[in-house]
Amino acid sequence: AQTVTQSQPEMSVQEAETVTLSCTYDTSESDYYLFWYKQPPSRQMILVIRQEAYKQQNATENRFSVNFQKAAKSFSLKISDSQLGDAAMYFCAYRIANAGGTSYGKLTFGQGTILTVHP
Amino acid sequence: SQTIHQWPATLVQPVGSPLSLECTVEGTSNPNLYWYRQAAGRGLQLLFYSVGIGQISSEVPQNLSASRPQDRQFILSSKKLLLSDSGFYLCAWSVPLGGAYNEQFFGPGTRLTVL
């Protein structure tokens, strides 16, 4: 079974600094997708960034980037120039790629990392 | 554009009472639908998913059930609530086929407290 582990229950960063959130996963599949979701105090889950396992290039979305190490099964999230609005719980998630042309898209989530941003 | 609604936003129910949470999606057809529970502000646990009307798969045995009476409607129910059913319930949808990522889009959630 696939598992996702976020080893940092809490992290903090100063405004305008950079922070990296860790995520590791366990799978026997070779083709899959990885996601980072953000859950602010409103508790709305928001997709931050996504990565395809067969792509070597790390995904980037503005101030958010990932360091995807497939052999190590590691998928960390880097937030640059941190802003107060980045304060939230961040979840790493895994999904197997389509199998047989049909996928119900089941996501497996980590336990989350609470990020605090200090002004 | 697609939107997803959940209601109620907050619910307080006594132990042993029934439950019905509703989720509807607008702006898409034949979505995959999901119910998650988040306990104590931590990780999300997938409860049910559905790939079509009347098609429900359960991920964990529990006190809850789900139904999909219409294409874009997903209902989470219980006949008798337990204290352990308290939590934050999230509904999500995704495109069933095509699209590289099939990422899930989440509703605003329902906070359920069982007393």
PDB file of C-alpha atoms in Angstrom:
ATOM      1  CA  ALA A   1       0.000   0.000   0.000  1.00  0.00           C
ATOM      2  CA  GLN A   2       1.083   3.514  -0.725  1.00  0.00           C
ATOM      3  CA  THR A   3       1.966   5.716   2.216  1.00  0.00           C
ATOM      4  CA  VAL A   4       2.914   9.372   2.482  1.00  0.00           C
ATOM      5  CA  THR A   5       4.961  10.700   5.384  1.00  0.00           C
ATOM      6  CA  GLN A   6       5.455  14.277   6.456  1.00  0.00           C
ATOM      7  CA  SER A   7       7.992  14.206   9.250  1.00  0.00           C
ATOM      8  CA  GLN A   8       7.628  17.851  10.292  1.00  0.00           C
ATOM      9  CA  PRO A   9       4.417  18.445  12.267  1.00  0.00           C
ATOM     10  CA  GLU A  10       5.237  22.150  12.516  1.00  0.00           C
ATOM     11  CA  MET A  11       7.560  24.593  10.795  1.00  0.00           C
ATOM     12  CA  SER A  12       8.073  28.313  11.088  1.00  0.00           C
ATOM     13  CA  VAL A  13       9.656  30.942   8.872  1.00  0.00           C
ATOM     14  CA  GLN A  14      10.256  34.664   8.903  1.00  0.00           C
ATOM     15  CA  GLU A  15       8.436  36.739   6.368  1.00  0.00           C
ATOM     16  CA  ALA A  16      10.448  37.061   3.115  1.00  0.00           C
ATOM     17  CA  GLU A  17      12.606  34.042   4.008  1.00  0.00           C
ATOM     18  CA  THR A  18      12.614  30.605   2.423  1.00  0.00           C
ATOM     19  CA  VAL A  19      11.286  27.420   3.981  1.00  0.00           C
ATOM     20  CA  THR A  20      11.287  23.806   2.837  1.00  0.00           C
ATOM     21  CA  LEU A  21       8.652  21.262   3.816  1.00  0.00           C
ATOM     22  CA  SER A  22       9.545  17.588   3.598  1.00  0.00           C
ATOM     23  CA  CYS A  23       7.559  14.688   2.228  1.00  0.00           C
ATOM     24  CA  THR A  24       8.482  11.085   1.551  1.00  0.00           C
ATOM     25  CA  TYR A  25       6.328   8.361   0.113  1.00  0.00           C
ATOM     26  CA  ASP A  26       6.383   4.662  -0.390  1.00  0.00           C
ATOM     27  CA  THR A  27       5.164   3.026  -3.568  1.00  0.00           C
ATOM     28  CA  SER A  28       6.016   0.187  -5.889  1.00  0.00           C
ATOM     29  CA  GLU A  29       4.541   2.029  -8.863  1.00  0.00           C
ATOM     30  CA  SER A  30       6.685   3.763 -11.446  1.00  0.00           C
ATOM     31  CA  ASP A  31       4.072   6.161 -12.783  1.00  0.00           C
ATOM     32  CA  TYR A  32       2.250   8.420 -10.389  1.00  0.00           C
ATOM     33  CA  TYR A  33       1.512  12.015  -9.493  1.00  0.00           C
ATOM     34  CA  LEU A  34       2.421  14.040  -6.448  1.00  0.00           C
ATOM     35  CA  PHE A  35       0.692  17.109  -5.081  1.00  0.00           C
ATOM     36  CA  TRP A  36       1.028  19.728  -2.409  1.00  0.00           C
ATOM     37  CA  TYR A  37      -2.201  21.121  -0.997  1.00  0.00           C
ATOM     38  CA  LYS A  38      -2.565  24.096   1.300  1.00  0.00           C
ATOM     39  CA  GLN A  39      -5.250  24.333   3.974  1.00  0.00           C
ATOM     40  CA  PRO A  40      -5.504  27.834   5.498  1.00  0.00           C
ATOM     41  CA  PRO A  41      -7.539  28.552   8.637  1.00  0.00           C
ATOM     42  CA  SER A  42     -10.672  28.633   6.486  1.00  0.00           C
ATOM     43  CA  ARG A  43      -9.991  24.880   5.977  1.00  0.00           C
ATOM     44  CA  GLN A  44     -10.515  25.136   2.223  1.00  0.00           C
ATOM     45  CA  MET A  45      -8.097  22.766   0.512  1.00  0.00           C
ATOM     46  CA  ILE A  46      -6.173  24.542  -2.234  1.00  0.00           C
ATOM     47  CA  LEU A  47      -3.886  22.889  -4.746  1.00  0.00           C
ATOM     48  CA  VAL A  48      -0.441  24.494  -4.622  1.00  0.00           C
ATOM     49  CA  ILE A  49       1.677  22.498  -7.025  1.00  0.00           C
ATOM     50  CA  ARG A  50       1.798  19.134  -8.776  1.00  0.00           C
ATOM     51  CA  GLN A  51       4.452  16.863 -10.242  1.00  0.00           C
ATOM     52  CA  GLU A  52       4.385  13.954 -12.661  1.00  0.00           C
ATOM     53  CA  ALA A  53       6.704  11.148 -11.651  1.00  0.00           C
ATOM     54  CA  TYR A  54       7.977  10.558 -15.173  1.00  0.00           C
ATOM     55  CA  LYS A  55       9.072  14.169 -15.531  1.00  0.00           C
ATOM     56  CA  GLN A  56      12.624  14.862 -14.448  1.00  0.00           C
ATOM     57  CA  GLN A  57      12.109  18.593 -14.242  1.00  0.00           C
ATOM     58  CA  ASN A  58      10.943  19.931 -10.921  1.00  0.00           C
ATOM     59  CA  ALA A  59       7.631  21.780 -10.986  1.00  0.00           C
ATOM     60  CA  THR A  60       7.511  25.486 -10.206  1.00  0.00           C
ATOM     61  CA  GLU A  61       4.573  27.790  -9.540  1.00  0.00           C
ATOM     62  CA  ASN A  62       5.651  31.338  -8.799  1.00  0.00           C
ATOM     63  CA  ARG A  63       7.189  31.288  -5.291  1.00  0.00           C
ATOM     64  CA  PHE A  64       6.530  27.565  -4.867  1.00  0.00           C
ATOM     65  CA  SER A  65       8.834  24.894  -6.194  1.00  0.00           C
ATOM     66  CA  VAL A  66       9.468  21.244  -5.497  1.00  0.00           C
ATOM     67  CA  ASN A  67      12.539  19.068  -5.211  1.00  0.00           C
ATOM     68  CA  PHE A  68      11.458  15.721  -6.594  1.00  0.00           C
ATOM     69  CA  GLN A  69      13.886  12.870  -5.983  1.00  0.00           C
ATOM     70  CA  LYS A  70      12.271   9.783  -7.482  1.00  0.00           C
ATOM     71  CA  ALA A  71      14.906   7.280  -6.407  1.00  0.00           C
ATOM     72  CA  ALA A  72      14.766   8.544  -2.849  1.00  0.00           C
ATOM     73  CA  LYS A  73      10.951   8.836  -3.015  1.00  0.00           C
ATOM     74  CA  SER A  74      11.163  12.357  -1.730  1.00  0.00           C
ATOM     75  CA  PHE A  75       9.005  15.340  -2.704  1.00  0.00           C
ATOM     76  CA  SER A  76       9.796  18.502  -0.768  1.00  0.00           C
ATOM     77  CA  LEU A  77       8.128  21.883  -1.172  1.00  0.00           C
ATOM     78  CA  LYS A  78      10.134  25.092  -1.130  1.00  0.00           C
ATOM     79  CA  ILE A  79       8.401  28.376  -0.463  1.00  0.00           C
ATOM     80  CA  SER A  80      10.472  31.413  -1.362  1.00  0.00           C
ATOM     81  CA  ASP A  81       9.891  34.964  -0.160  1.00  0.00           C
ATOM     82  CA  SER A  82       7.395  33.703   2.408  1.00  0.00           C
ATOM     83  CA  GLN A  83       4.322  35.825   2.975  1.00  0.00           C
ATOM     84  CA  LEU A  84       1.919  36.018   5.883  1.00  0.00           C
ATOM     85  CA  GLY A  85      -0.748  34.507   3.651  1.00  0.00           C
ATOM     86  CA  ASP A  86       1.333  31.361   3.296  1.00  0.00           C
ATOM     87  CA  ALA A  87       0.542  30.417   6.875  1.00  0.00           C
ATOM     88  CA  ALA A  88      -1.465  27.221   6.678  1.00  0.00           C
ATOM     89  CA  MET A  89      -1.318  23.481   6.995  1.00  0.00           C
ATOM     90  CA  TYR A  90       0.359  21.881   4.018  1.00  0.00           C
ATOM     91  CA  PHE A  91      -0.416  18.381   2.822  1.00  0.00           C
ATOM     92  CA  CYS A  92       1.595  16.213   0.512  1.00  0.00           C
ATOM     93  CA  ALA A  93      -0.473  13.767  -1.549  1.00  0.00           C
ATOM     94  CA  TYR A  94       0.147  10.880  -3.911  1.00  0.00           C
ATOM     95  CA  ARG A  95      -1.937   9.394  -6.684  1.00  0.00           C
ATOM     96  CA  ILE A  96      -1.236   6.461  -8.928  1.00  0.00           C
ATOM     97  CA  ALA A  97      -1.388   7.244 -12.611  1.00  0.00           C
ATOM     98  CA  ASN A  98      -4.235   5.926 -14.717  1.00  0.00           C
ATOM     99  CA  ALA A  99      -4.404   2.173 -14.932  1.00  0.00           C
ATOM    100  CA  GLY A 100      -6.228   0.607 -17.841  1.00  0.00           C
ATOM    101  CA  GLY A 101      -7.523   3.983 -18.956  1.00  0.00           C
ATOM    102  CA  THR A 102      -9.711   4.465 -15.906  1.00  0.00           C
ATOM    103  CA  SER A 103      -8.748   5.898 -12.579  1.00  0.00           C
ATOM    104  CA  TYR A 104     -10.890   7.039  -9.753  1.00  0.00           C
ATOM    105  CA  GLY A 105      -8.037   9.288  -8.750  1.00  0.00           C
ATOM    106  CA  LYS A 106      -7.672   8.208  -5.163  1.00  0.00           C
ATOM    107  CA  LEU A 107      -5.330  10.492  -3.240  1.00  0.00           C
ATOM    108  CA  THR A 108      -3.239   9.344  -0.317  1.00  0.00           C
ATOM    109  CA  PHE A 109      -2.381  12.211   2.020  1.00  0.00           C
ATOM    110  CA  GLY A 110       0.370  12.784   4.533  1.00  0.00           C
ATOM    111  CA  GLN A 111      -0.457  13.994   8.025  1.00  0.00           C
ATOM    112  CA  GLY A 112       0.317  17.592   7.240  1.00  0.00           C
ATOM    113  CA  THR A 113       2.774  20.277   8.324  1.00  0.00           C
ATOM    114  CA  ILE A 114       1.588  23.431  10.058  1.00  0.00           C
ATOM    115  CA  LEU A 115       3.504  26.413   8.701  1.00  0.00           C
ATOM    116  CA  THR A 116       3.707  29.595  10.754  1.00  0.00           C
ATOM    117  CA  VAL A 117       4.975  32.789   9.147  1.00  0.00           C
ATOM    118  CA  HIS A 118       6.409  35.418  11.492  1.00  0.00           C
ATOM    119  CA  PRO A 119       6.308  39.094  10.472  1.00  0.00           C
TER     120      PRO A 119
ATOM    121  CA  SER B   1     -16.326  27.336 -14.280  1.00  0.00           C
ATOM    122  CA  GLN B   2     -16.787  24.492 -11.860  1.00  0.00           C
ATOM    123  CA  THR B   3     -17.890  24.988  -8.288  1.00  0.00           C
ATOM    124  CA  ILE B   4     -18.520  22.592  -5.457  1.00  0.00           C
ATOM    125  CA  HIS B   5     -20.931  23.185  -2.602  1.00  0.00           C
ATOM    126  CA  GLN B   6     -21.336  21.503   0.738  1.00  0.00           C
ATOM    127  CA  TRP B   7     -23.958  21.954   3.385  1.00  0.00           C
ATOM    128  CA  PRO B   8     -24.433  22.449   6.120  1.00  0.00           C
ATOM    129  CA  ALA B   9     -21.233  24.255   7.011  1.00  0.00           C
ATOM    130  CA  THR B  10     -21.525  23.366  10.678  1.00  0.00           C
ATOM    131  CA  LEU B  11     -23.580  20.729  12.443  1.00  0.00           C
ATOM    132  CA  VAL B  12     -23.972  19.670  16.064  1.00  0.00           C
ATOM    133  CA  GLN B  13     -25.785  16.398  16.562  1.00  0.00           C
ATOM    134  CA  PRO B  14     -26.489  14.125  19.554  1.00  0.00           C
ATOM    135  CA  VAL B  15     -25.141  10.604  19.682  1.00  0.00           C
ATOM    136  CA  GLY B  16     -27.541   8.184  18.047  1.00  0.00           C
ATOM    137  CA  SER B  17     -29.125  10.725  15.740  1.00  0.00           C
ATOM    138  CA  PRO B  18     -29.110  10.393  11.936  1.00  0.00           C
ATOM    139  CA  LEU B  19     -26.859  12.347   9.616  1.00  0.00           C
ATOM    140  CA  SER B  20     -27.118  13.658   6.101  1.00  0.00           C
ATOM    141  CA  LEU B  21     -24.413  15.795   4.505  1.00  0.00           C
ATOM    142  CA  GLU B  22     -24.809  16.952   0.950  1.00  0.00           C
ATOM    143  CA  CYS B  23     -22.335  17.837  -1.747  1.00  0.00           C
ATOM    144  CA  THR B  24     -23.132  19.160  -5.205  1.00  0.00           C
ATOM    145  CA  VAL B  25     -20.903  20.070  -8.111  1.00  0.00           C
ATOM    146  CA  GLU B  26     -21.698  22.572 -10.843  1.00  0.00           C
ATOM    147  CA  GLY B  27     -20.142  23.122 -14.231  1.00  0.00           C
ATOM    148  CA  THR B  28     -18.992  19.607 -15.031  1.00  0.00           C
ATOM    149  CA  SER B  29     -20.497  16.260 -15.991  1.00  0.00           C
ATOM    150  CA  ASN B  30     -19.820  12.763 -14.731  1.00  0.00           C
ATOM    151  CA  PRO B  31     -17.241  13.805 -12.150  1.00  0.00           C
ATOM    152  CA  ASN B  32     -15.528  11.427  -9.784  1.00  0.00           C
ATOM    153  CA  LEU B  33     -16.724  12.311  -6.301  1.00  0.00           C
ATOM    154  CA  TYR B  34     -15.066  11.733  -2.951  1.00  0.00           C
ATOM    155  CA  TRP B  35     -15.834  12.038   0.752  1.00  0.00           C
ATOM    156  CA  TYR B  36     -12.972  12.607   3.176  1.00  0.00           C
ATOM    157  CA  ARG B  37     -12.852  13.005   6.923  1.00  0.00           C
ATOM    158  CA  GLN B  38     -10.259  15.098   8.695  1.00  0.00           C
ATOM    159  CA  ALA B  39      -9.971  14.484  12.417  1.00  0.00           C
ATOM    160  CA  ALA B  40      -8.325  16.941  14.818  1.00  0.00           C
ATOM    161  CA  GLY B  41      -6.977  19.123  11.990  1.00  0.00           C
ATOM    162  CA  ARG B  42      -4.637  16.462  10.712  1.00  0.00           C
ATOM    163  CA  GLY B  43      -4.543  14.187   7.680  1.00  0.00           C
ATOM    164  CA  LEU B  44      -7.427  13.396   5.393  1.00  0.00           C
ATOM    165  CA  GLN B  45      -8.897   9.928   5.314  1.00  0.00           C
ATOM    166  CA  LEU B  46     -10.784   8.848   2.205  1.00  0.00           C
ATOM    167  CA  LEU B  47     -14.178   7.447   3.188  1.00  0.00           C
ATOM    168  CA  PHE B  48     -16.016   6.897  -0.091  1.00  0.00           C
ATOM    169  CA  TYR B  49     -15.603   7.545  -3.765  1.00  0.00           C
ATOM    170  CA  SER B  50     -17.966   7.336  -6.707  1.00  0.00           C
ATOM    171  CA  VAL B  51     -17.325   7.133 -10.428  1.00  0.00           C
ATOM    172  CA  GLY B  52     -20.984   7.379 -11.445  1.00  0.00           C
ATOM    173  CA  ILE B  53     -24.624   7.445 -10.363  1.00  0.00           C
ATOM    174  CA  GLY B  54     -25.331   4.677  -7.894  1.00  0.00           C
ATOM    175  CA  GLN B  55     -21.703   3.537  -7.884  1.00  0.00           C
ATOM    176  CA  ILE B  56     -20.167   3.828  -4.438  1.00  0.00           C
ATOM    177  CA  SER B  57     -16.952   2.345  -3.131  1.00  0.00           C
ATOM    178  CA  SER B  58     -16.044   2.357   0.531  1.00  0.00           C
ATOM    179  CA  GLU B  59     -12.486   2.692   1.675  1.00  0.00           C
ATOM    180  CA  VAL B  60     -12.939   1.906   5.349  1.00  0.00           C
ATOM    181  CA  PRO B  61     -15.657   0.031   7.224  1.00  0.00           C
ATOM    182  CA  GLN B  62     -17.511   2.416   9.451  1.00  0.00           C
ATOM    183  CA  ASN B  63     -20.749   3.808  10.689  1.00  0.00           C
ATOM    184  CA  LEU B  64     -21.281   5.902   7.577  1.00  0.00           C
ATOM    185  CA  SER B  65     -22.717   5.332   4.111  1.00  0.00           C
ATOM    186  CA  ALA B  66     -22.751   7.314   0.891  1.00  0.00           C
ATOM    187  CA  SER B  67     -25.101   7.646  -2.021  1.00  0.00           C
ATOM    188  CA  ARG B  68     -25.062   9.317  -5.402  1.00  0.00           C
ATOM    189  CA  PRO B  69     -28.643   9.786  -6.539  1.00  0.00           C
ATOM    190  CA  GLN B  70     -27.742  12.244  -9.295  1.00  0.00           C
ATOM    191  CA  ASP B  71     -24.692  12.797 -11.448  1.00  0.00           C
ATOM    192  CA  ARG B  72     -23.434  15.781  -9.486  1.00  0.00           C
ATOM    193  CA  GLN B  73     -24.843  15.025  -6.051  1.00  0.00           C
ATOM    194  CA  PHE B  74     -23.060  13.066  -3.359  1.00  0.00           C
ATOM    195  CA  ILE B  75     -24.582  12.396   0.041  1.00  0.00           C
ATOM    196  CA  LEU B  76     -22.949  11.147   3.221  1.00  0.00           C
ATOM    197  CA  SER B  77     -25.283   9.532   5.742  1.00  0.00           C
ATOM    198  CA  SER B  78     -25.508   7.730   9.007  1.00  0.00           C
ATOM    199  CA  LYS B  79     -28.437   6.109  10.761  1.00  0.00           C
ATOM    200  CA  LYS B  80     -26.935   6.535  14.237  1.00  0.00           C
ATOM    201  CA  LEU B  81     -24.029   8.855  14.919  1.00  0.00           C
ATOM    202  CA  LEU B  82     -21.181   7.922  17.229  1.00  0.00           C
ATOM    203  CA  LEU B  83     -18.911  10.262  19.153  1.00  0.00           C
ATOM    204  CA  SER B  84     -16.071   9.115  16.912  1.00  0.00           C
ATOM    205  CA  ASP B  85     -17.893  10.477  13.865  1.00  0.00           C
ATOM    206  CA  SER B  86     -16.993  14.020  14.900  1.00  0.00           C
ATOM    207  CA  GLY B  87     -14.655  15.738  12.477  1.00  0.00           C
ATOM    208  CA  PHE B  88     -14.369  17.872   9.410  1.00  0.00           C
ATOM    209  CA  TYR B  89     -15.901  16.338   6.302  1.00  0.00           C
ATOM    210  CA  LEU B  90     -14.677  17.327   2.895  1.00  0.00           C
ATOM    211  CA  CYS B  91     -16.211  16.545  -0.458  1.00  0.00           C
ATOM    212  CA  ALA B  92     -14.067  16.644  -3.577  1.00  0.00           C
ATOM    213  CA  TRP B  93     -14.432  16.087  -7.297  1.00  0.00           C
ATOM    214  CA  SER B  94     -12.111  15.292 -10.172  1.00  0.00           C
ATOM    215  CA  VAL B  95     -12.321  14.808 -13.890  1.00  0.00           C
ATOM    216  CA  PRO B  96     -12.744  11.055 -14.428  1.00  0.00           C
ATOM    217  CA  LEU B  97     -10.665  10.600 -17.534  1.00  0.00           C
ATOM    218  CA  GLY B  98      -8.160  12.636 -19.410  1.00  0.00           C
ATOM    219  CA  GLY B  99      -6.206  15.497 -17.949  1.00  0.00           C
ATOM    220  CA  ALA B 100      -2.746  14.621 -16.859  1.00  0.00           C
ATOM    221  CA  TYR B 101      -3.177  15.094 -13.199  1.00  0.00           C
ATOM    222  CA  ASN B 102      -6.757  14.351 -12.224  1.00  0.00           C
ATOM    223  CA  GLU B 103      -6.247  16.645  -9.312  1.00  0.00           C
ATOM    224  CA  GLN B 104      -9.073  16.876  -6.868  1.00  0.00           C
ATOM    225  CA  PHE B 105     -10.958  20.061  -6.109  1.00  0.00           C
ATOM    226  CA  PHE B 106     -12.370  20.392  -2.650  1.00  0.00           C
ATOM    227  CA  GLY B 107     -15.512  21.886  -1.214  1.00  0.00           C
ATOM    228  CA  PRO B 108     -15.581  24.199   1.806  1.00  0.00           C
ATOM    229  CA  GLY B 109     -16.269  21.322   4.215  1.00  0.00           C
ATOM    230  CA  THR B 110     -18.704  20.556   7.026  1.00  0.00           C
ATOM    231  CA  ARG B 111     -17.672  20.623  10.657  1.00  0.00           C
ATOM    232  CA  LEU B 112     -19.581  17.909  12.510  1.00  0.00           C
ATOM    233  CA  THR B 113     -19.647  17.716  16.293  1.00  0.00           C
ATOM    234  CA  VAL B 114     -21.338  14.746  17.908  1.00  0.00           C
ATOM    235  CA  LEU B 115     -22.211  15.258  21.581  1.00  0.00           C
TER     236      LEU B 115
END
